[in-house]
Amino acid sequence: MKNQIGKWLTIIIPFLIGVGIIYYQFNTLTSEEIKEIKISFQKANYYYILLTLIIAIIGYWSRAYRWKFALNHLGYQTKFSNNFLTVSVSYLVNLTVPRSGEVSRAALLKKYEGVPFDKALGTIVAERIVDLLIFFLFIIFGFISQFDEIYKFLLSKNITLYSLITTGIIGLLLFVIFIFIWIYAEWKIILKLKEKLSGLLEGMSTVYKMDKKWAYIFHSFFIWFSYFMMFYVAIFALPETATISFDVVIMGFIFGSLAVGFSNGGLGAYPFSIALIFSLYGISNTIGTAFGWLVWTSQTILAILVGLISYVLLPVLNRNK
């Protein structure tokens, strides 16, 4: 009973957060501003939106292709079609519970390819670590290029550089303490966790041990390049965003990516964060809101359609198993 309640809460709470953000965002808009947003949707050039969807599919393909390098290293020769379809389903599942798609991807691969769940999940965790490191490069580049603007904004919110440094040092110390406990502690709970994570660690180790690690790294960067290009190409869909600077695009991409984890697939949070960031650079709230919803809606529809088609095709293409 408790497990069922927990599962439902992981779906309902992010959903309610997203609905709450949507309510707040549109409750602060006047009827005239809402009308302007509708007009922006009507006059948008959907050729560029279609192009972003094509780029997204290429990103799906690259993620599925990258996965085979880690699986091959573990001795599993999986069909690329199964890799692609399970990746597509994972994007769909992520719209329900944030980051739950990774679990579904490992479970589906076990079902259709016989790869042990913990090892498949380990390769996916390794992917996420690599993805996180690449995303940090975007953050570093964005914050360095926009340091003056960010510093002015933090000062306006009474957040000093000293408080940020202090928070960072405390966080680093806590992380170091955790690492020492993990390595040297003989507590039963730590030993049990290590045993449970042994399969995960084997999967994660594939990144630096695999023969084709450079191809793996290339696809890792290519995946994030496709993510960024999806966002960049979309700015040309609206006349008011077509001329924004590259720095604004970077910051919008960074905060939009962060917002995806706040609710189911970024529901409400993604458009709100885009509108907020764009407003810091003089772009009207209505245009920022329209752009955020345009990008989020198109990508969400793609994830739903491709995910559902993939879910149906998996048992059809593997009916002999």
XYZ file of N, CA and C in Angstrom, residues 62-308:
741
model
N 21.078 9.312 -32.064
C 22.441 9.360 -31.543
C 22.524 8.757 -30.146
N 21.506 9.018 -29.313
C 21.500 8.452 -27.962
C 21.408 6.933 -28.013
N 20.574 6.421 -28.913
C 20.439 4.965 -29.061
C 21.724 4.354 -29.611
N 22.367 5.057 -30.555
C 23.599 4.551 -31.158
C 24.738 4.567 -30.140
N 24.795 5.611 -29.320
C 25.831 5.688 -28.288
C 25.696 4.540 -27.295
N 24.466 4.154 -27.008
C 24.225 3.127 -26.000
C 24.870 1.794 -26.375
N 24.928 1.520 -27.691
C 25.451 0.215 -28.124
C 26.922 0.045 -27.764
N 27.695 1.126 -27.689
C 29.115 1.020 -27.352
C 29.293 0.477 -25.933
N 28.484 0.989 -24.993
C 28.566 0.523 -23.608
C 28.068 -0.910 -23.484
N 26.974 -1.223 -24.170
C 26.423 -2.578 -24.095
C 27.350 -3.601 -24.742
N 27.954 -3.224 -25.878
C 28.908 -4.124 -26.536
C 30.104 -4.422 -25.641
N 30.548 -3.407 -24.914
C 31.682 -3.586 -24.008
C 31.361 -4.614 -22.927
N 30.089 -4.671 -22.521
C 29.673 -5.639 -21.502
C 29.389 -7.008 -22.105
N 29.504 -7.123 -23.442
C 29.310 -8.405 -24.101
C 27.918 -8.653 -24.640
N 27.117 -7.595 -24.759
C 25.745 -7.741 -25.239
C 25.585 -7.074 -26.605
N 25.234 -7.879 -27.587
C 25.020 -7.382 -28.949
C 23.512 -7.181 -29.152
N 23.057 -5.988 -28.901
C 21.627 -5.702 -29.005
C 21.279 -5.129 -30.375
N 20.023 -5.296 -30.765
C 19.558 -4.713 -32.024
C 19.437 -3.198 -31.872
N 19.881 -2.482 -32.905
C 19.772 -1.027 -32.835
C 18.305 -0.602 -32.761
N 17.428 -1.329 -33.448
C 16.002 -0.981 -33.433
C 15.457 -1.023 -32.012
N 15.869 -2.027 -31.240
C 15.413 -2.111 -29.850
C 15.997 -0.989 -29.008
N 17.251 -0.657 -29.256
C 17.861 0.472 -28.546
C 17.085 1.757 -28.804
N 16.796 2.013 -30.087
C 16.107 3.253 -30.472
C 14.702 3.295 -29.891
N 13.981 2.189 -29.984
C 12.591 2.169 -29.517
C 12.507 2.317 -28.001
N 13.431 1.674 -27.269
C 13.407 1.804 -25.812
C 13.803 3.211 -25.373
N 14.732 3.832 -26.092
C 15.097 5.225 -25.813
C 13.886 6.132 -26.033
N 13.161 5.898 -27.123
C 11.980 6.705 -27.431
C 10.902 6.549 -26.366
N 10.720 5.328 -25.893
C 9.741 5.089 -24.827
C 10.167 5.811 -23.549
N 11.471 5.843 -23.291
C 11.960 6.492 -22.067
C 11.647 7.986 -22.058
N 11.702 8.632 -23.223
C 11.329 10.044 -23.299
C 9.857 10.231 -22.954
N 9.031 9.288 -23.393
C 7.604 9.341 -23.066
C 7.380 9.152 -21.577
N 8.039 8.158 -20.991
C 7.860 7.866 -19.564
C 8.341 9.024 -18.701
N 9.367 9.730 -19.157
C 9.875 10.882 -18.407
C 8.838 11.993 -18.261
N 7.816 11.968 -19.105
C 6.753 12.968 -19.003
C 5.830 12.696 -17.823
N 5.902 11.477 -17.268
C 5.063 11.144 -16.112
C 5.817 11.403 -14.815
N 6.901 10.681 -14.598
C 7.750 10.890 -13.421
C 9.130 11.316 -13.899
N 9.622 12.488 -13.474
C 10.944 12.939 -13.917
C 12.022 11.881 -13.707
N 12.788 11.601 -14.777
C 13.918 10.674 -14.776
C 13.520 9.210 -14.591
N 12.237 8.892 -14.658
C 11.816 7.492 -14.550
C 12.050 6.735 -15.856
N 12.295 7.472 -16.932
C 12.527 6.829 -18.222
C 13.750 5.935 -18.227
N 14.747 6.259 -17.405
C 15.954 5.449 -17.340
C 15.628 4.034 -16.851
N 14.761 3.949 -15.856
C 14.372 2.643 -15.315
C 13.587 1.853 -16.358
N 12.667 2.520 -17.034
C 11.864 1.828 -18.054
C 12.741 1.354 -19.205
N 13.750 2.147 -19.554
C 14.643 1.765 -20.652
C 15.412 0.494 -20.307
N 15.922 0.424 -19.081
C 16.656 -0.774 -18.655
C 15.720 -1.981 -18.575
N 14.491 -1.753 -18.091
C 13.533 -2.852 -17.966
C 13.128 -3.402 -19.337
N 12.914 -2.508 -20.295
C 12.524 -2.946 -21.641
C 13.664 -3.685 -22.334
N 14.894 -3.226 -22.114
C 16.032 -3.905 -22.735
C 16.215 -5.306 -22.149
N 15.959 -5.443 -20.862
C 16.025 -6.764 -20.227
C 14.958 -7.683 -20.826
N 13.776 -7.130 -21.060
C 12.665 -7.928 -21.583
C 12.914 -8.395 -23.013
N 13.443 -7.496 -23.854
C 13.553 -7.812 -25.281
C 14.957 -8.236 -25.726
N 15.980 -7.962 -24.897
C 17.336 -8.340 -25.282
C 18.033 -9.208 -24.247
N 17.420 -9.363 -23.083
C 18.009 -10.220 -22.061
C 19.187 -9.624 -21.320
N 19.401 -8.309 -21.438
C 20.494 -7.656 -20.708
C 20.067 -7.498 -19.251
N 20.869 -7.968 -18.280
C 20.500 -7.815 -16.864
C 20.147 -6.371 -16.531
N 19.102 -6.220 -15.748
C 18.574 -4.881 -15.451
C 19.620 -3.977 -14.825
N 20.359 -4.495 -13.839
C 21.309 -3.631 -13.127
C 22.448 -3.170 -14.029
N 22.879 -4.043 -14.955
C 23.966 -3.653 -15.855
C 23.481 -2.643 -16.900
N 22.282 -2.871 -17.416
C 21.717 -1.913 -18.370
C 21.526 -0.560 -17.700
N 21.017 -0.579 -16.463
C 20.812 0.671 -15.735
C 22.149 1.345 -15.440
N 23.177 0.533 -15.187
C 24.507 1.096 -14.949
C 25.029 1.870 -16.141
N 24.810 1.338 -17.348
C 25.248 2.057 -18.553
C 24.470 3.356 -18.727
N 23.201 3.342 -18.314
C 22.365 4.548 -18.433
C 22.792 5.596 -17.411
N 23.127 5.135 -16.205
C 23.639 6.059 -15.184
C 24.942 6.690 -15.663
N 25.791 5.877 -16.305
C 27.043 6.397 -16.861
C 26.757 7.463 -17.901
N 25.746 7.218 -18.729
C 25.349 8.226 -19.720
C 24.960 9.529 -19.042
N 24.176 9.415 -17.982
C 23.703 10.612 -17.292
C 24.855 11.396 -16.669
N 25.858 10.671 -16.172
C 27.018 11.353 -15.590
C 27.765 12.124 -16.670
N 27.982 11.477 -17.820
C 28.651 12.139 -18.946
C 27.823 13.321 -19.425
N 26.508 13.128 -19.529
C 25.616 14.209 -19.960
C 25.682 15.388 -18.993
N 25.735 15.064 -17.705
C 25.792 16.124 -16.692
C 27.075 16.932 -16.812
N 28.189 16.240 -17.065
C 29.472 16.934 -17.216
C 29.446 17.872 -18.426
N 28.855 17.408 -19.522
C 28.761 18.250 -20.720
C 27.847 19.436 -20.458
N 26.750 19.188 -19.745
C 25.837 20.287 -19.417
C 26.538 21.324 -18.543
N 27.412 20.866 -17.647
C 28.184 21.798 -16.819
C 29.069 22.700 -17.684
N 29.565 22.168 -18.796
C 30.350 22.996 -19.714
C 29.504 24.125 -20.284
N 28.246 23.813 -20.626
C 27.324 24.858 -21.074
C 27.121 25.910 -19.982
N 26.938 25.430 -18.749
C 26.709 26.350 -17.630
C 27.919 27.254 -17.413
N 29.108 26.639 -17.429
C 30.335 27.424 -17.224
C 30.478 28.480 -18.317
N 30.290 28.073 -19.568
C 30.400 29.012 -20.690
C 29.370 30.130 -20.559
N 28.137 29.747 -20.249
C 27.071 30.735 -20.140
C 27.302 31.720 -19.012
N 27.724 31.220 -17.849
C 27.900 32.096 -16.702
C 29.147 32.975 -16.847
N 30.169 32.473 -17.514
C 31.346 33.317 -17.754
C 30.999 34.444 -18.723
N 30.286 34.098 -19.795
C 29.933 35.115 -20.794
C 28.938 36.131 -20.254
N 28.156 35.741 -19.242
C 27.127 36.630 -18.698
C 27.377 36.976 -17.237
N 28.645 36.946 -16.817
C 28.968 37.157 -15.405
C 28.458 38.506 -14.889
N 28.667 39.565 -15.655
C 28.252 40.905 -15.211
C 26.746 40.979 -15.009
N 25.981 40.440 -15.958
C 24.522 40.482 -15.858
C 24.025 39.649 -14.683
N 24.625 38.468 -14.498
C 24.205 37.588 -13.405
C 24.542 38.210 -12.053
N 25.715 38.813 -11.966
C 26.136 39.432 -10.705
C 25.211 40.590 -10.326
N 24.823 41.394 -11.316
C 23.881 42.502 -11.063
C 22.534 41.967 -10.580
N 22.103 40.864 -11.203
C 20.818 40.271 -10.816
C 20.871 39.745 -9.385
N 21.961 39.057 -9.011
C 22.096 38.519 -7.659
C 22.133 39.636 -6.623
N 22.832 40.738 -6.958
C 22.880 41.880 -6.048
C 21.495 42.480 -5.848
N 20.713 42.504 -6.919
C 19.355 43.053 -6.816
C 18.477 42.195 -5.909
N 18.850 40.925 -5.740
C 18.110 40.008 -4.873
C 18.788 39.839 -3.511
N 19.773 40.724 -3.225
C 20.503 40.703 -1.952
C 21.263 39.400 -1.721
N 21.720 38.788 -2.812
C 22.548 37.583 -2.719
C 23.991 37.989 -3.021
N 24.855 37.912 -2.005
C 26.227 38.370 -2.165
C 27.128 37.240 -2.666
N 28.269 37.627 -3.215
C 29.261 36.651 -3.673
C 29.783 35.843 -2.497
N 29.910 36.482 -1.336
C 30.405 35.794 -0.126
C 29.474 34.642 0.271
N 28.162 34.888 0.229
C 27.203 33.850 0.611
C 27.242 32.685 -0.369
N 27.462 32.985 -1.640
C 27.558 31.928 -2.648
C 28.796 31.064 -2.429
N 29.929 31.717 -2.130
C 31.183 30.993 -1.882
C 31.055 30.132 -0.627
N 30.452 30.691 0.427
C 30.255 29.954 1.681
C 29.399 28.708 1.458
N 28.306 28.863 0.705
C 27.426 27.732 0.402
C 28.171 26.662 -0.394
N 28.991 27.104 -1.348
C 29.763 26.170 -2.157
C 30.765 25.390 -1.332
N 31.441 26.056 -0.393
C 32.438 25.397 0.465
C 31.763 24.368 1.371
N 30.627 24.736 1.953
C 29.892 23.811 2.822
C 29.452 22.575 2.034
N 28.935 22.811 0.831
C 28.509 21.699 -0.018
C 29.665 20.775 -0.375
N 30.829 21.357 -0.663
C 32.013 20.574 -0.996
C 32.480 19.741 0.191
N 32.470 20.326 1.383
C 32.885 19.606 2.587
C 31.952 18.423 2.865
N 30.652 18.644 2.722
C 29.687 17.557 2.939
C 29.897 16.433 1.928
N 30.226 16.800 0.692
C 30.483 15.799 -0.338
C 31.726 14.979 -0.009
N 32.793 15.632 0.450
C 34.030 14.940 0.828
C 33.783 13.988 1.992
N 33.000 14.433 2.983
C 32.670 13.580 4.131
C 31.915 12.334 3.670
N 30.972 12.531 2.772
C 30.205 11.402 2.246
C 31.112 10.399 1.533
N 32.063 10.901 0.739
C 32.987 10.017 0.017
C 33.816 9.191 0.988
N 34.326 9.817 2.060
C 35.121 9.098 3.056
C 34.287 8.022 3.753
N 33.044 8.354 4.081
C 32.153 7.376 4.712
C 31.904 6.200 3.769
N 31.679 6.521 2.499
C 31.390 5.482 1.508
C 32.574 4.523 1.326
N 33.789 5.072 1.342
C 34.986 4.257 1.098
C 35.387 3.435 2.322
N 35.345 4.057 3.495
C 35.955 3.419 4.661
C 34.960 2.849 5.674
N 33.724 3.293 5.663
C 32.776 2.822 6.680
C 32.418 1.356 6.469
N 32.261 0.628 7.571
C 31.881 -0.785 7.531
C 30.439 -0.968 8.008
N 29.653 0.080 7.932
C 28.262 -0.015 8.359
C 27.509 -0.975 7.441
N 26.556 -1.699 8.024
C 25.800 -2.684 7.246
C 25.063 -2.035 6.076
N 24.480 -0.871 6.312
C 23.706 -0.221 5.260
C 24.605 0.195 4.088
N 25.847 0.615 4.414
C 26.793 0.997 3.358
C 27.221 -0.232 2.561
N 27.520 -1.335 3.276
C 27.940 -2.569 2.604
C 26.815 -3.122 1.725
N 25.592 -3.016 2.220
C 24.451 -3.496 1.448
C 24.254 -2.661 0.187
N 24.423 -1.354 0.322
C 24.295 -0.467 -0.844
C 25.377 -0.762 -1.872
N 26.607 -1.009 -1.394
C 27.704 -1.337 -2.305
C 27.406 -2.617 -3.085
N 26.820 -3.597 -2.375
C 26.478 -4.849 -3.037
C 25.400 -4.626 -4.103
N 24.397 -3.825 -3.754
C 23.315 -3.540 -4.689
C 23.809 -2.771 -5.906
N 24.818 -1.934 -5.684
C 25.297 -1.066 -6.760
C 26.422 -1.686 -7.587
N 26.793 -2.925 -7.284
C 27.910 -3.546 -8.002
C 27.630 -3.637 -9.500
N 26.399 -4.020 -9.851
C 26.034 -4.083 -11.269
C 26.039 -2.711 -11.905
N 25.561 -1.726 -11.145
C 25.560 -0.355 -11.659
C 26.977 0.138 -11.911
N 27.867 -0.165 -10.973
C 29.251 0.286 -11.113
C 29.927 -0.343 -12.321
N 29.601 -1.613 -12.580
C 30.168 -2.271 -13.756
C 29.699 -1.577 -15.023
N 28.421 -1.231 -15.048
C 27.900 -0.536 -16.214
C 28.515 0.839 -16.375
N 28.708 1.549 -15.261
C 29.277 2.895 -15.309
C 30.746 2.874 -15.730
N 31.448 1.790 -15.388
C 32.872 1.711 -15.700
C 33.140 1.539 -17.187
N 32.086 1.231 -17.938
C 32.265 0.985 -19.370
C 32.787 2.208 -20.109
N 32.503 3.401 -19.606
C 32.869 4.629 -20.330
C 34.369 4.713 -20.541
N 35.160 4.509 -19.480
C 36.608 4.663 -19.622
C 37.320 3.358 -19.972
N 36.595 2.228 -19.982
C 37.221 0.951 -20.323
C 36.917 0.493 -21.742
N 35.839 1.006 -22.338
C 35.406 0.508 -23.643
C 36.412 0.850 -24.737
N 36.451 0.017 -25.767
C 37.386 0.212 -26.874
C 37.052 1.461 -27.685
N 35.778 1.722 -27.873
C 35.349 2.845 -28.713
C 34.885 4.024 -27.865
N 35.696 4.338 -26.862
C 35.309 5.417 -25.957
C 35.231 6.769 -26.660
N 36.068 6.978 -27.688
C 36.056 8.274 -28.367
C 34.805 8.444 -29.225
N 34.335 7.332 -29.800
C 33.060 7.388 -30.529
C 31.920 7.674 -29.543
N 32.017 7.079 -28.365
C 31.027 7.298 -27.307
C 31.018 8.774 -26.891
N 32.202 9.331 -26.703
C 32.310 10.737 -26.298
C 31.810 11.659 -27.409
N 32.140 11.312 -28.669
C 31.660 12.117 -29.800
C 30.134 12.185 -29.806
N 29.483 11.034 -29.645
C 28.028 11.019 -29.648
C 27.468 11.751 -28.428
N 28.183 11.715 -27.321
C 27.736 12.437 -26.129
C 27.675 13.932 -26.406
N 28.712 14.457 -27.048
C 28.709 15.877 -27.409
C 27.689 16.168 -28.502
N 27.548 15.220 -29.439
C 26.601 15.420 -30.528
C 25.163 15.480 -30.001
N 24.851 14.665 -29.009
C 23.517 14.676 -28.408
C 23.199 16.051 -27.845
N 24.157 16.627 -27.114
C 23.927 17.949 -26.531
C 23.943 19.041 -27.595
N 24.716 18.817 -28.639
C 24.675 19.751 -29.777
C 23.282 19.749 -30.399
N 22.681 18.566 -30.523
C 21.327 18.483 -31.082
C 20.320 19.145 -30.157
N 20.478 18.974 -28.835
C 19.599 19.648 -27.880
C 19.665 21.164 -28.065
N 20.894 21.644 -28.151
C 21.070 23.091 -28.278
C 20.508 23.601 -29.607
N 20.750 22.859 -30.683
C 20.268 23.291 -31.995
C 18.740 23.280 -32.051
N 18.096 22.348 -31.338
C 16.637 22.350 -31.249
C 16.151 23.683 -30.700
N 16.832 24.164 -29.673
C 16.454 25.432 -29.052
C 16.813 26.612 -29.957
N 18.027 26.551 -30.522
C 18.508 27.671 -31.337
C 17.663 27.870 -32.596
N 17.346 26.793 -33.287
C 16.554 26.884 -34.513
C 15.162 27.434 -34.215
N 14.630 27.086 -33.036
C 13.270 27.510 -32.673
C 13.142 29.024 -32.554
N 14.238 29.736 -32.256
C 14.117 31.189 -32.074
C 13.699 31.878 -33.369
N 13.941 31.249 -34.515
C 13.583 31.863 -35.791
C 12.099 31.684 -36.117
N 11.381 30.952 -35.266
C 9.949 30.742 -35.502
C 9.135 32.000 -35.211
N 9.663 32.879 -34.345
C 8.967 34.124 -34.024
C 9.823 35.318 -34.449
N 9.237 36.311 -35.083
C 10.015 37.484 -35.520
C 10.708 38.197 -34.359
N 10.051 38.224 -33.189
C 10.591 38.963 -32.043
C 11.793 38.262 -31.405
N 11.943 36.955 -31.632
C 13.080 36.238 -31.043
C 14.166 35.923 -32.078
N 13.875 36.152 -33.349
C 14.806 35.771 -34.417
C 16.121 36.529 -34.360
N 16.131 37.694 -33.708
C 17.332 38.537 -33.699
C 18.031 38.559 -32.337
N 17.602 37.710 -31.403
C 18.244 37.742 -30.085
C 19.671 37.223 -30.195
N 20.523 37.684 -29.290
C 21.942 37.358 -29.357
C 22.202 35.917 -28.924
N 23.382 35.431 -29.283
C 23.780 34.061 -28.955
C 23.856 33.860 -27.447
N 24.296 34.892 -26.708
C 24.393 34.786 -25.249
C 23.026 34.532 -24.622
N 22.005 35.196 -25.138
C 20.650 35.010 -24.616
C 20.169 33.591 -24.916
N 20.500 33.099 -26.099
C 20.122 31.724 -26.480
C 20.757 30.727 -25.516
N 22.028 30.914 -25.208
C 22.730 30.020 -24.279
C 22.050 30.003 -22.915
N 21.758 31.190 -22.381
C 21.147 31.272 -21.058
C 19.742 30.677 -21.058
N 18.991 30.923 -22.128
C 17.662 30.335 -22.239
C 17.729 28.818 -22.284
N 18.688 28.306 -23.028
C 18.865 26.854 -23.140
C 19.237 26.251 -21.791
N 20.134 26.880 -21.061
C 20.585 26.362 -19.766
C 19.427 26.292 -18.778
N 18.721 27.404 -18.619
C 17.659 27.436 -17.613
C 16.439 26.624 -18.057
N 16.213 26.535 -19.353
C 15.149 25.669 -19.843
C 15.441 24.213 -19.541
N 16.710 23.808 -19.722
C 17.113 22.429 -19.433
C 16.969 22.116 -17.948
N 17.329 23.076 -17.099
C 17.197 22.873 -15.652
C 15.731 22.747 -15.244
N 14.863 23.498 -15.919
C 13.440 23.528 -15.553
C 12.730 22.217 -15.842
N 13.270 21.420 -16.769
C 12.612 20.164 -17.155
C 12.454 19.227 -15.964
N 13.388 19.266 -15.020
C 13.339 18.363 -13.877
C 12.407 18.792 -12.757
N 11.838 19.999 -12.842
C 10.992 20.497 -11.762
C 9.584 19.920 -11.787
N 9.132 19.502 -12.946
C 7.783 18.963 -13.069
C 7.791 17.886 -14.146
N 6.625 17.321 -14.426
C 6.532 16.259 -15.425
C 6.923 16.781 -16.799
N 8.142 16.444 -17.242
C 8.597 16.884 -18.549
C 8.735 18.380 -18.688
N 8.841 19.094 -17.563
C 8.956 20.554 -17.618
C 7.623 21.264 -17.752
N 6.519 20.559 -17.465
C 5.184 21.152 -17.556
C 5.112 22.448 -16.756
N 4.805 23.532 -17.430
C 4.694 24.819 -16.756
C 6.034 25.445 -16.428
N 6.948 24.652 -15.876
C 8.242 25.169 -15.441
C 9.093 25.634 -16.620
N 9.055 24.883 -17.729
C 9.894 25.234 -18.882
C 9.483 26.581 -19.481
N 8.221 26.774 -19.862
C 7.833 28.080 -20.426
C 8.054 29.233 -19.447
N 7.810 28.962 -18.158
C 7.976 30.017 -17.158
C 9.432 30.453 -17.060
N 10.354 29.476 -17.045
C 11.777 29.807 -16.927
C 12.279 30.545 -18.166
N 11.798 30.140 -19.346
C 12.208 30.822 -20.581
C 11.738 32.270 -20.566
N 10.478 32.478 -20.182
C 9.931 33.843 -20.121
C 10.712 34.695 -19.128
N 11.088 34.087 -17.990
C 11.830 34.816 -16.958
C 13.212 35.229 -17.454
N 13.939 34.298 -18.057
C 15.287 34.590 -18.541
C 15.238 35.612 -19.679
N 14.335 35.427 -20.612
C 14.226 36.355 -21.735
C 13.884 37.768 -21.258
N 13.061 37.854 -20.203
C 12.673 39.178 -19.691
C 13.865 39.939 -19.133
N 14.878 39.212 -18.633
C 16.086 39.866 -18.117
C 16.875 40.551 -19.230
N 16.607 40.146 -20.466
C 17.316 40.711 -21.611
C 16.406 41.594 -22.473
N 15.333 42.065 -21.871
C 14.476 43.041 -22.546
C 13.436 42.470 -23.481
N 13.274 41.150 -23.482
C 12.246 40.529 -24.310
C 10.953 40.469 -23.509
N 9.858 40.911 -24.105
C 8.591 41.015 -23.377
C 8.154 39.666 -22.810
N 7.425 39.736 -21.715
C 6.947 38.528 -21.050
C 6.039 37.705 -21.960
N 5.239 38.390 -22.779
C 4.317 37.675 -23.669
C 5.073 36.879 -24.730
N 6.119 37.484 -25.289
C 6.915 36.798 -26.318
C 7.681 35.638 -25.707
N 8.280 35.868 -24.535
C 9.012 34.795 -23.856
C 8.103 33.631 -23.497
N 6.898 33.959 -23.016
C 5.929 32.918 -22.672
C 5.495 32.149 -23.910
N 5.198 32.874 -24.991
C 4.773 32.230 -26.239
C 5.868 31.317 -26.777
N 7.109 31.815 -26.754
C 8.226 31.014 -27.253
C 8.411 29.756 -26.409
N 8.367 29.897 -25.088
C 8.542 28.751 -24.204
C 7.478 27.687 -24.427
N 6.235 28.120 -24.558
C 5.160 27.151 -24.781
C 5.241 26.533 -26.171
N 5.700 27.305 -27.142
C 5.838 26.784 -28.505
C 6.862 25.651 -28.542
N 8.002 25.863 -27.909
C 9.061 24.848 -27.885
C 8.625 23.650 -27.060
N 8.098 23.916 -25.864
C 7.718 22.808 -24.971
C 6.607 21.955 -25.581
N 5.596 22.587 -26.132
C 4.459 21.849 -26.695
C 4.886 20.970 -27.864
N 5.695 21.513 -28.768
C 6.118 20.741 -29.942
C 6.964 19.545 -29.543
N 7.896 19.746 -28.623
C 8.754 18.644 -28.202
C 7.989 17.600 -27.381
N 7.018 18.044 -26.615
C 6.207 17.113 -25.819
C 5.326 16.255 -26.723
N 4.715 16.878 -27.720
C 3.896 16.120 -28.678
C 4.749 15.087 -29.400
N 5.963 15.483 -29.791
C 6.878 14.541 -30.449
C 7.189 13.364 -29.541
N 7.520 13.644 -28.282
C 7.859 12.580 -27.334
C 6.688 11.622 -27.134
N 5.486 12.162 -27.069
C 4.297 11.323 -26.878
C 4.060 10.438 -28.104
N 4.085 11.041 -29.293
C 3.805 10.290 -30.519
C 4.858 9.209 -30.771
N 6.131 9.605 -30.747
C 7.214 8.655 -31.019
C 7.275 7.592 -29.925
N 7.041 8.000 -28.671
C 7.066 7.045 -27.565
C 5.963 6.010 -27.670
N 4.750 6.448 -28.005
C 3.632 5.520 -28.141
C 3.839 4.560 -29.314
